[in-house]
Amino acid sequence: MAKAIILVIDSLGIGHAPDAAAFGDVSANTFANLAIAFHQQTGKAFKIPKLSSLGLVSACEQASDLTFPYEGVLPDKGAFGYAAEISTGKDTPSGHWEMMGVPVLFDWGYFLNRKESFSKDLIEKVNKATNFSGILGNCHASGTDIIAALGQEHINTGLPICYTSADSVFQIAAHEEHFGLDNLYTYCEQVRALLDKENLNIGRVIARPFIGEDPASFTRTGNRRDYSVLPPAKTLLDKFSAAGGHVISVGKIADIFAHQGISEKTKATGLPALIDSTIEHIHRAKDNSLIFTNLVNFDQDFGHRRDPVGYAQALEYLDTRLEDVYQAMGEEDILFITADHGCDPTWPGNDHTREYVPMIAYHHNISSVDLGERSTFADLGQTLAELFELNKMPYGTSFLADLNFKK
């Protein structure tokens, strides 16, 4: 067996999930709604010939009974379906862990107060643990918005900007030069240890470094770091690595899995660099490798910022790069394209949306295959377990037999 490649188009939901009502997300549809908004705002249909040929549009139409404007073709060389999530949340770790065979069947802890998110008691404990006199922020916020609003005060006072969202996260923004990147990482590690000690069950502490000298120039950098709790059980990555496989993380994958089951990691900033790094690894990775890439920009740059035009243009760019991915793949390589949750850029607020995600597979000898509705993201992990001849995962149903793939 040569290589498997997973591209996670972070937040590309394709229609509200069966349990969307419980999340207030009925009628959310990241893919369809951004296509409609792009057409309304530009007068054009966005161009996705390769993604449509893989069956992405068809999967969305099946999942949502919606049609929308696009320039593309009917499916002709990919297996396509749509998968629901069984994890309790609609966050990044839950989605990724479930696709690797370990759904999150417990409730995360959350900071629910949107304006005073962290209690006075917790802030006092944070200050004591970190030896700081206070924090800025203490609210639900978009990362770019809160940096613009508080970045100057942060530089002047030296106090970290702490905020959260509807996800189970404690986020800390700080200036790379004035505060120091190493100091930010140390602060995050101290907060991570405190949250664990307090048994708050918060999924991630996230370092959000930025640069610039005023609100107009403040820009987040690629030195983000996620401090995640461990998955509740061994994932497909753990099993594959233990069996001698080589797992290559591109982007934030290693952080999401708390660096468990990861053999090699590559950080990259921006969509072009993430795709370039993935292609480089496809070229040089040895047999029995899994290249796992998270394309975070779809979520952080366009989904959360509610920018459907930017999201559509990013999908157009990804579409143009798929041929480069195909060309790098060997005859025995297989590509999977999926997502971890939705983040509808036309939806109220700036949080994730509970949606089906695409489940797409491609190899050089595949014909169009309709995989239909999948009951869990874990079908991907089960398929990889069969592909790499590992013991079955506790969750998921393999669709390898549907792919006409000769190992």
Short mmCIF file of C-alpha atoms in Angstrom, two decimals:
data_model
loop_
_atom_site.label_atom_id
_atom_site.label_comp_id
_atom_site.label_asym_id
_atom_site.label_seq_id
_atom_site.Cartn_x
_atom_site.Cartn_y
_atom_site.Cartn_z
CA MET A 1 0.00 0.00 0.00
CA ALA A 2 1.42 3.39 -0.96
CA LYS A 3 -0.14 6.54 0.48
CA ALA A 4 -3.49 7.90 1.63
CA ILE A 5 -4.13 11.64 1.64
CA ILE A 6 -6.86 13.39 3.61
CA LEU A 7 -7.79 16.98 2.77
CA VAL A 8 -10.07 18.50 5.40
CA ILE A 9 -11.80 21.52 3.90
CA ASP A 10 -12.27 23.01 7.34
CA SER A 11 -15.96 23.97 7.84
CA LEU A 12 -17.34 22.93 4.43
CA GLY A 13 -20.76 21.72 5.53
CA ILE A 14 -23.20 20.66 2.82
CA GLY A 15 -26.59 20.87 4.50
CA HIS A 16 -28.08 20.93 7.97
CA ALA A 17 -27.74 17.66 9.85
CA PRO A 18 -30.67 15.57 11.15
CA ASP A 19 -30.15 16.97 14.66
CA ALA A 20 -29.56 20.58 13.55
CA ALA A 21 -32.65 21.82 15.39
CA ALA A 22 -30.96 21.09 18.71
CA PHE A 23 -28.18 23.50 17.69
CA GLY A 24 -30.39 26.18 16.14
CA ASP A 25 -28.94 25.42 12.71
CA VAL A 26 -31.88 24.27 10.60
CA SER A 27 -31.41 25.53 7.01
CA ALA A 28 -27.69 26.14 7.48
CA ASN A 29 -25.78 24.99 4.39
CA THR A 30 -22.26 26.31 4.06
CA PHE A 31 -21.69 25.17 0.48
CA ALA A 32 -25.07 25.93 -1.08
CA ASN A 33 -25.63 29.22 0.74
CA LEU A 34 -22.19 30.59 -0.11
CA ALA A 35 -22.78 29.67 -3.77
CA ILE A 36 -26.08 31.54 -3.78
CA ALA A 37 -24.57 34.55 -1.98
CA PHE A 38 -21.60 34.61 -4.36
CA HIS A 39 -23.95 34.69 -7.34
CA GLN A 40 -26.08 37.42 -5.77
CA GLN A 41 -23.10 39.60 -4.87
CA THR A 42 -20.97 39.13 -8.00
CA GLY A 43 -23.47 38.20 -10.70
CA LYS A 44 -21.36 35.12 -11.43
CA ALA A 45 -21.53 31.43 -10.69
CA PHE A 46 -18.35 30.22 -9.06
CA LYS A 47 -16.18 27.79 -11.03
CA ILE A 48 -15.53 24.36 -9.53
CA PRO A 49 -15.11 21.90 -12.42
CA LYS A 50 -12.90 19.43 -10.54
CA LEU A 51 -14.77 19.50 -7.23
CA SER A 52 -18.03 18.99 -9.08
CA SER A 53 -16.54 16.13 -11.11
CA LEU A 54 -15.69 14.44 -7.80
CA GLY A 55 -19.35 14.69 -6.78
CA LEU A 56 -19.24 17.54 -4.24
CA VAL A 57 -22.23 19.34 -5.76
CA SER A 58 -24.22 16.11 -6.08
CA ALA A 59 -23.49 15.21 -2.45
CA CYS A 60 -24.74 18.62 -1.34
CA GLU A 61 -27.87 18.36 -3.47
CA GLN A 62 -28.63 14.95 -2.00
CA ALA A 63 -27.99 16.10 1.56
CA SER A 64 -30.14 19.22 1.32
CA ASP A 65 -32.48 19.00 -1.69
CA LEU A 66 -31.09 22.38 -2.76
CA THR A 67 -29.85 23.51 -6.15
CA PHE A 68 -27.59 26.50 -6.62
CA PRO A 69 -25.56 28.24 -9.35
CA TYR A 70 -22.10 26.93 -10.17
CA GLU A 71 -19.90 26.28 -13.20
CA GLY A 72 -18.95 22.64 -13.25
CA VAL A 73 -19.75 19.16 -14.49
CA LEU A 74 -21.63 16.08 -13.37
CA PRO A 75 -19.74 13.50 -11.29
CA ASP A 76 -17.43 11.38 -13.41
CA LYS A 77 -14.37 10.34 -11.35
CA GLY A 78 -14.96 10.22 -7.64
CA ALA A 79 -16.88 8.46 -4.92
CA PHE A 80 -19.14 10.88 -3.11
CA GLY A 81 -21.50 10.87 -0.17
CA TYR A 82 -22.52 12.92 2.83
CA ALA A 83 -21.89 12.10 6.48
CA ALA A 84 -23.68 13.07 9.68
CA GLU A 85 -21.91 13.59 13.00
CA ILE A 86 -22.70 11.57 16.11
CA SER A 87 -20.43 13.55 18.43
CA THR A 88 -22.23 15.85 20.83
CA GLY A 89 -20.52 19.03 19.62
CA LYS A 90 -19.86 20.81 16.34
CA ASP A 91 -16.28 21.75 17.11
CA THR A 92 -12.94 21.00 15.48
CA PRO A 93 -11.63 18.24 17.81
CA SER A 94 -14.97 16.40 17.82
CA GLY A 95 -15.13 16.39 14.03
CA HIS A 96 -11.54 15.28 13.50
CA TRP A 97 -11.54 12.67 16.25
CA GLU A 98 -14.78 11.20 14.94
CA MET A 99 -13.44 10.93 11.40
CA MET A 100 -10.52 8.98 12.87
CA GLY A 101 -12.90 6.59 14.60
CA VAL A 102 -13.37 8.15 18.04
CA PRO A 103 -16.59 10.18 18.35
CA VAL A 104 -17.01 12.51 21.31
CA LEU A 105 -20.02 11.14 23.16
CA PHE A 106 -19.67 13.33 26.25
CA ASP A 107 -20.47 17.01 26.71
CA TRP A 108 -17.62 19.50 26.59
CA GLY A 109 -17.42 22.33 29.07
CA TYR A 110 -18.30 25.75 27.67
CA PHE A 111 -18.07 29.39 28.68
CA LEU A 112 -21.67 30.35 27.95
CA ASN A 113 -21.80 33.97 29.13
CA ARG A 114 -21.14 35.98 26.01
CA LYS A 115 -20.12 39.24 27.76
CA GLU A 116 -18.38 38.02 30.93
CA SER A 117 -17.31 34.59 29.81
CA PHE A 118 -14.81 33.73 32.55
CA SER A 119 -15.87 33.94 36.18
CA LYS A 120 -14.05 36.24 38.61
CA ASP A 121 -12.83 33.17 40.47
CA LEU A 122 -11.37 31.62 37.30
CA ILE A 123 -9.71 34.89 36.28
CA GLU A 124 -8.10 35.17 39.72
CA LYS A 125 -6.78 31.63 39.39
CA VAL A 126 -5.48 32.34 35.88
CA ASN A 127 -3.72 35.48 37.10
CA LYS A 128 -2.17 33.58 40.00
CA ALA A 129 -1.05 30.68 37.80
CA THR A 130 0.47 32.97 35.15
CA ASN A 131 1.72 35.75 37.45
CA PHE A 132 -0.19 38.42 35.54
CA SER A 133 -2.30 41.17 37.08
CA GLY A 134 -5.27 40.71 34.78
CA ILE A 135 -6.64 39.97 31.33
CA LEU A 136 -8.32 41.88 28.52
CA GLY A 137 -11.41 40.71 26.68
CA ASN A 138 -13.28 38.10 28.73
CA CYS A 139 -16.06 37.64 26.17
CA HIS A 140 -17.22 35.76 23.10
CA ALA A 141 -15.52 37.30 20.08
CA SER A 142 -14.16 36.90 16.59
CA GLY A 143 -10.39 36.70 16.80
CA THR A 144 -9.74 39.40 14.23
CA ASP A 145 -12.35 41.71 15.74
CA ILE A 146 -11.03 41.46 19.29
CA ILE A 147 -7.45 42.02 18.16
CA ALA A 148 -8.52 45.16 16.31
CA ALA A 149 -10.46 46.37 19.35
CA LEU A 150 -7.97 45.53 22.10
CA GLY A 151 -4.60 45.09 20.38
CA GLN A 152 -3.38 48.60 21.18
CA GLU A 153 -4.42 48.33 24.84
CA HIS A 154 -2.67 44.95 24.96
CA ILE A 155 0.56 46.51 23.70
CA ASN A 156 0.26 49.39 26.17
CA THR A 157 -0.56 47.28 29.24
CA GLY A 158 1.15 43.98 28.48
CA LEU A 159 -2.01 42.09 29.46
CA PRO A 160 -3.08 39.10 27.33
CA ILE A 161 -6.35 39.16 25.37
CA CYS A 162 -8.50 36.23 26.53
CA TYR A 163 -11.74 35.28 24.81
CA THR A 164 -13.88 32.34 23.77
CA SER A 165 -16.69 31.32 21.44
CA ALA A 166 -19.54 28.85 21.22
CA ASP A 167 -16.87 26.11 21.04
CA SER A 168 -15.15 24.61 24.05
CA VAL A 169 -12.14 26.92 23.86
CA PHE A 170 -10.09 29.37 25.88
CA GLN A 171 -8.26 31.58 23.37
CA ILE A 172 -5.36 33.90 24.12
CA ALA A 173 -4.22 36.55 21.65
CA ALA A 174 -0.89 38.31 22.16
CA HIS A 175 1.60 40.28 20.11
CA GLU A 176 4.56 38.22 18.91
CA GLU A 177 7.09 40.99 19.60
CA HIS A 178 5.68 43.10 22.44
CA PHE A 179 4.42 40.12 24.46
CA GLY A 180 6.70 37.48 22.96
CA LEU A 181 5.79 34.24 21.23
CA ASP A 182 7.46 32.02 23.81
CA ASN A 183 5.73 33.95 26.59
CA LEU A 184 2.39 33.37 24.86
CA TYR A 185 3.03 29.65 24.59
CA THR A 186 4.05 29.48 28.26
CA TYR A 187 0.91 31.39 29.27
CA CYS A 188 -1.24 28.96 27.26
CA GLU A 189 0.45 25.96 28.85
CA GLN A 190 -0.22 27.40 32.31
CA VAL A 191 -3.89 28.02 31.45
CA ARG A 192 -4.19 24.52 29.99
CA ALA A 193 -2.85 23.01 33.22
CA LEU A 194 -5.20 25.14 35.32
CA LEU A 195 -8.31 24.23 33.32
CA ASP A 196 -7.42 20.56 33.62
CA LYS A 197 -6.85 20.91 37.37
CA GLU A 198 -10.26 22.59 37.73
CA ASN A 199 -11.93 19.77 35.74
CA LEU A 200 -13.68 22.25 33.43
CA ASN A 201 -13.47 19.86 30.45
CA ILE A 202 -12.45 22.59 28.00
CA GLY A 203 -11.36 21.07 24.70
CA ARG A 204 -8.69 23.51 23.61
CA VAL A 205 -6.55 26.39 24.75
CA ILE A 206 -5.47 28.26 21.62
CA ALA A 207 -2.51 30.62 21.22
CA ARG A 208 -3.42 33.37 18.74
CA PRO A 209 -0.29 35.41 18.02
CA PHE A 210 -0.42 38.57 15.93
CA ILE A 211 1.85 41.31 14.62
CA GLY A 212 1.44 44.97 13.59
CA GLU A 213 1.47 48.29 15.38
CA ASP A 214 -2.08 49.57 15.06
CA PRO A 215 -5.59 48.25 14.35
CA ALA A 216 -5.13 48.77 10.62
CA SER A 217 -2.02 46.59 10.52
CA PHE A 218 -2.75 43.97 13.18
CA THR A 219 -2.52 40.55 11.51
CA ARG A 220 -2.63 37.06 12.97
CA THR A 221 0.38 34.93 12.10
CA GLY A 222 0.85 31.28 11.29
CA ASN A 223 2.33 30.55 14.73
CA ARG A 224 -1.03 29.57 16.19
CA ARG A 225 -0.80 26.63 18.55
CA ASP A 226 -3.65 24.53 19.93
CA TYR A 227 -3.33 22.86 23.33
CA SER A 228 -5.90 20.08 23.13
CA VAL A 229 -6.94 17.43 25.57
CA LEU A 230 -6.26 13.88 24.47
CA PRO A 231 -8.93 11.99 22.51
CA PRO A 232 -10.92 9.69 24.81
CA ALA A 233 -9.60 6.55 23.07
CA LYS A 234 -6.94 5.44 20.59
CA THR A 235 -7.65 6.91 17.16
CA LEU A 236 -6.90 5.45 13.75
CA LEU A 237 -3.70 7.52 13.81
CA ASP A 238 -2.52 5.79 16.98
CA LYS A 239 -3.25 2.34 15.58
CA PHE A 240 -1.63 3.10 12.24
CA SER A 241 1.52 4.54 13.84
CA ALA A 242 1.80 1.60 16.25
CA ALA A 243 1.60 -0.78 13.28
CA GLY A 244 4.55 0.92 11.58
CA GLY A 245 2.68 3.46 9.48
CA HIS A 246 3.92 7.01 8.98
CA VAL A 247 1.43 9.81 9.80
CA ILE A 248 2.27 13.23 8.38
CA SER A 249 0.42 16.23 9.82
CA VAL A 250 0.09 19.33 7.64
CA GLY A 251 -1.29 22.42 9.35
CA LYS A 252 -3.00 22.10 12.71
CA ILE A 253 -3.72 18.35 12.61
CA ALA A 254 -0.99 17.52 15.15
CA ASP A 255 -2.37 20.06 17.62
CA ILE A 256 -5.91 18.73 17.22
CA PHE A 257 -4.77 15.23 18.19
CA ALA A 258 -2.51 16.51 21.00
CA HIS A 259 0.41 15.20 18.91
CA GLN A 260 -0.68 11.58 19.52
CA GLY A 261 -0.21 9.17 16.63
CA ILE A 262 1.74 11.77 14.61
CA SER A 263 5.07 10.79 13.05
CA GLU A 264 5.96 14.03 11.29
CA LYS A 265 4.46 17.52 11.26
CA THR A 266 4.64 20.48 8.92
CA LYS A 267 3.31 23.92 9.79
CA ALA A 268 2.21 26.16 6.92
CA THR A 269 0.46 29.51 6.74
CA GLY A 270 -2.19 30.23 4.14
CA LEU A 271 -4.11 28.04 1.74
CA PRO A 272 -1.46 27.97 -1.04
CA ALA A 273 1.27 26.95 1.41
CA LEU A 274 -0.89 24.22 2.97
CA ILE A 275 -1.60 22.74 -0.46
CA ASP A 276 2.04 23.09 -1.54
CA SER A 277 3.20 21.30 1.61
CA THR A 278 0.69 18.51 1.04
CA ILE A 279 1.88 18.02 -2.54
CA GLU A 280 5.51 18.01 -1.43
CA HIS A 281 4.74 15.26 1.07
CA ILE A 282 2.86 13.23 -1.55
CA HIS A 283 5.97 13.34 -3.74
CA ARG A 284 8.45 12.30 -1.06
CA ALA A 285 6.50 10.22 1.45
CA LYS A 286 7.30 6.53 1.54
CA ASP A 287 4.83 3.71 1.15
CA ASN A 288 2.49 3.06 4.07
CA SER A 289 2.05 6.77 4.80
CA LEU A 290 -0.98 8.87 5.70
CA ILE A 291 -0.82 12.57 4.83
CA PHE A 292 -3.42 14.45 6.85
CA THR A 293 -4.02 18.13 6.03
CA ASN A 294 -6.38 20.67 7.56
CA LEU A 295 -7.17 23.62 5.27
CA VAL A 296 -7.96 25.98 8.14
CA ASN A 297 -8.37 29.15 6.08
CA PHE A 298 -11.84 28.21 4.89
CA ASP A 299 -13.04 28.30 8.50
CA GLN A 300 -10.99 31.05 10.11
CA ASP A 301 -10.79 33.48 7.19
CA PHE A 302 -14.20 33.10 5.57
CA GLY A 303 -16.62 31.02 7.62
CA HIS A 304 -16.23 32.74 10.98
CA ARG A 305 -15.84 36.12 9.29
CA ARG A 306 -19.08 35.50 7.35
CA ASP A 307 -17.48 36.15 3.97
CA PRO A 308 -19.26 33.99 1.36
CA VAL A 309 -17.49 35.61 -1.59
CA GLY A 310 -14.05 34.98 -0.10
CA TYR A 311 -15.07 31.41 0.75
CA ALA A 312 -16.23 30.79 -2.83
CA GLN A 313 -13.02 32.24 -4.25
CA ALA A 314 -10.97 30.00 -1.94
CA LEU A 315 -12.90 26.98 -3.22
CA GLU A 316 -12.19 28.10 -6.78
CA TYR A 317 -8.49 28.24 -5.91
CA LEU A 318 -8.57 24.79 -4.33
CA ASP A 319 -10.29 23.51 -7.47
CA THR A 320 -7.44 24.81 -9.63
CA ARG A 321 -4.90 23.01 -7.41
CA LEU A 322 -6.56 19.60 -7.46
CA GLU A 323 -4.85 18.72 -10.74
CA ASP A 324 -1.50 19.32 -9.00
CA VAL A 325 -2.58 16.89 -6.27
CA TYR A 326 -3.65 14.31 -8.87
CA GLN A 327 -0.34 14.63 -10.71
CA ALA A 328 1.62 14.04 -7.51
CA MET A 329 -0.30 10.89 -6.62
CA GLY A 330 1.03 7.48 -7.53
CA GLU A 331 -1.03 4.66 -9.00
CA GLU A 332 -1.62 3.15 -5.57
CA ASP A 333 -2.40 6.41 -3.75
CA ILE A 334 -5.88 7.39 -2.64
CA LEU A 335 -7.26 10.84 -1.78
CA PHE A 336 -10.10 11.59 0.65
CA ILE A 337 -11.79 14.99 0.89
CA THR A 338 -14.05 15.82 3.81
CA ALA A 339 -14.81 18.45 6.48
CA ASP A 340 -15.05 18.58 10.26
CA HIS A 341 -18.24 20.67 10.69
CA GLY A 342 -20.03 23.54 8.97
CA CYS A 343 -19.52 27.29 9.31
CA ASP A 344 -22.14 28.84 7.04
CA PRO A 345 -20.86 32.31 6.03
CA THR A 346 -24.45 33.50 5.54
CA TRP A 347 -25.62 32.37 8.99
CA PRO A 348 -26.30 34.77 11.93
CA GLY A 349 -23.42 35.12 14.38
CA ASN A 350 -19.97 33.70 13.76
CA ASP A 351 -20.14 30.18 15.17
CA HIS A 352 -19.95 26.74 13.55
CA THR A 353 -23.10 25.17 12.12
CA ARG A 354 -24.30 21.59 12.59
CA GLU A 355 -24.18 20.08 9.11
CA TYR A 356 -23.51 17.04 7.01
CA VAL A 357 -19.99 17.01 5.59
CA PRO A 358 -18.82 15.65 2.24
CA MET A 359 -17.25 12.20 2.10
CA ILE A 360 -15.31 12.05 -1.18
CA ALA A 361 -12.65 9.64 -2.43
CA TYR A 362 -10.46 9.67 -5.55
CA HIS A 363 -7.79 7.46 -7.09
CA HIS A 364 -6.53 7.25 -10.66
CA ASN A 365 -8.68 4.28 -11.63
CA ILE A 366 -11.95 5.24 -9.97
CA SER A 367 -15.27 5.75 -11.69
CA SER A 368 -18.14 7.78 -10.29
CA VAL A 369 -19.67 6.09 -7.23
CA ASP A 370 -22.54 7.30 -5.08
CA LEU A 371 -21.78 6.47 -1.44
CA GLY A 372 -25.08 7.94 -0.24
CA GLU A 373 -25.75 9.02 3.33
CA ARG A 374 -23.22 7.96 5.95
CA SER A 375 -24.32 7.80 9.57
CA THR A 376 -21.01 8.95 11.07
CA PHE A 377 -17.76 10.69 10.13
CA ALA A 378 -16.10 7.54 11.53
CA ASP A 379 -16.78 5.76 8.23
CA LEU A 380 -13.59 7.42 7.00
CA GLY A 381 -11.51 5.97 9.84
CA GLN A 382 -13.03 2.53 9.30
CA THR A 383 -12.22 2.74 5.59
CA LEU A 384 -8.61 3.64 6.39
CA ALA A 385 -8.42 0.77 8.89
CA GLU A 386 -9.41 -1.67 6.15
CA LEU A 387 -7.13 0.02 3.64
CA PHE A 388 -4.08 -0.30 5.89
CA GLU A 389 -5.13 -3.76 7.14
CA LEU A 390 -5.58 -2.70 10.76
CA ASN A 391 -8.03 -4.06 13.30
CA LYS A 392 -11.48 -2.58 12.93
CA MET A 393 -12.35 0.61 14.78
CA PRO A 394 -15.27 0.51 17.25
CA TYR A 395 -17.30 2.98 15.14
CA GLY A 396 -18.00 3.42 11.46
CA THR A 397 -18.61 1.36 8.34
CA SER A 398 -15.92 1.00 5.70
CA PHE A 399 -16.74 2.00 2.13
CA LEU A 400 -13.44 0.73 0.68
CA ALA A 401 -15.21 -2.02 -1.27
CA ASP A 402 -17.20 0.64 -3.13
CA LEU A 403 -14.09 2.41 -4.42
CA ASN A 404 -12.87 -0.23 -6.91
CA PHE A 405 -9.46 0.16 -5.30
CA LYS A 406 -6.85 -2.56 -5.83
CA LYS A 407 -4.39 -2.74 -2.94
#
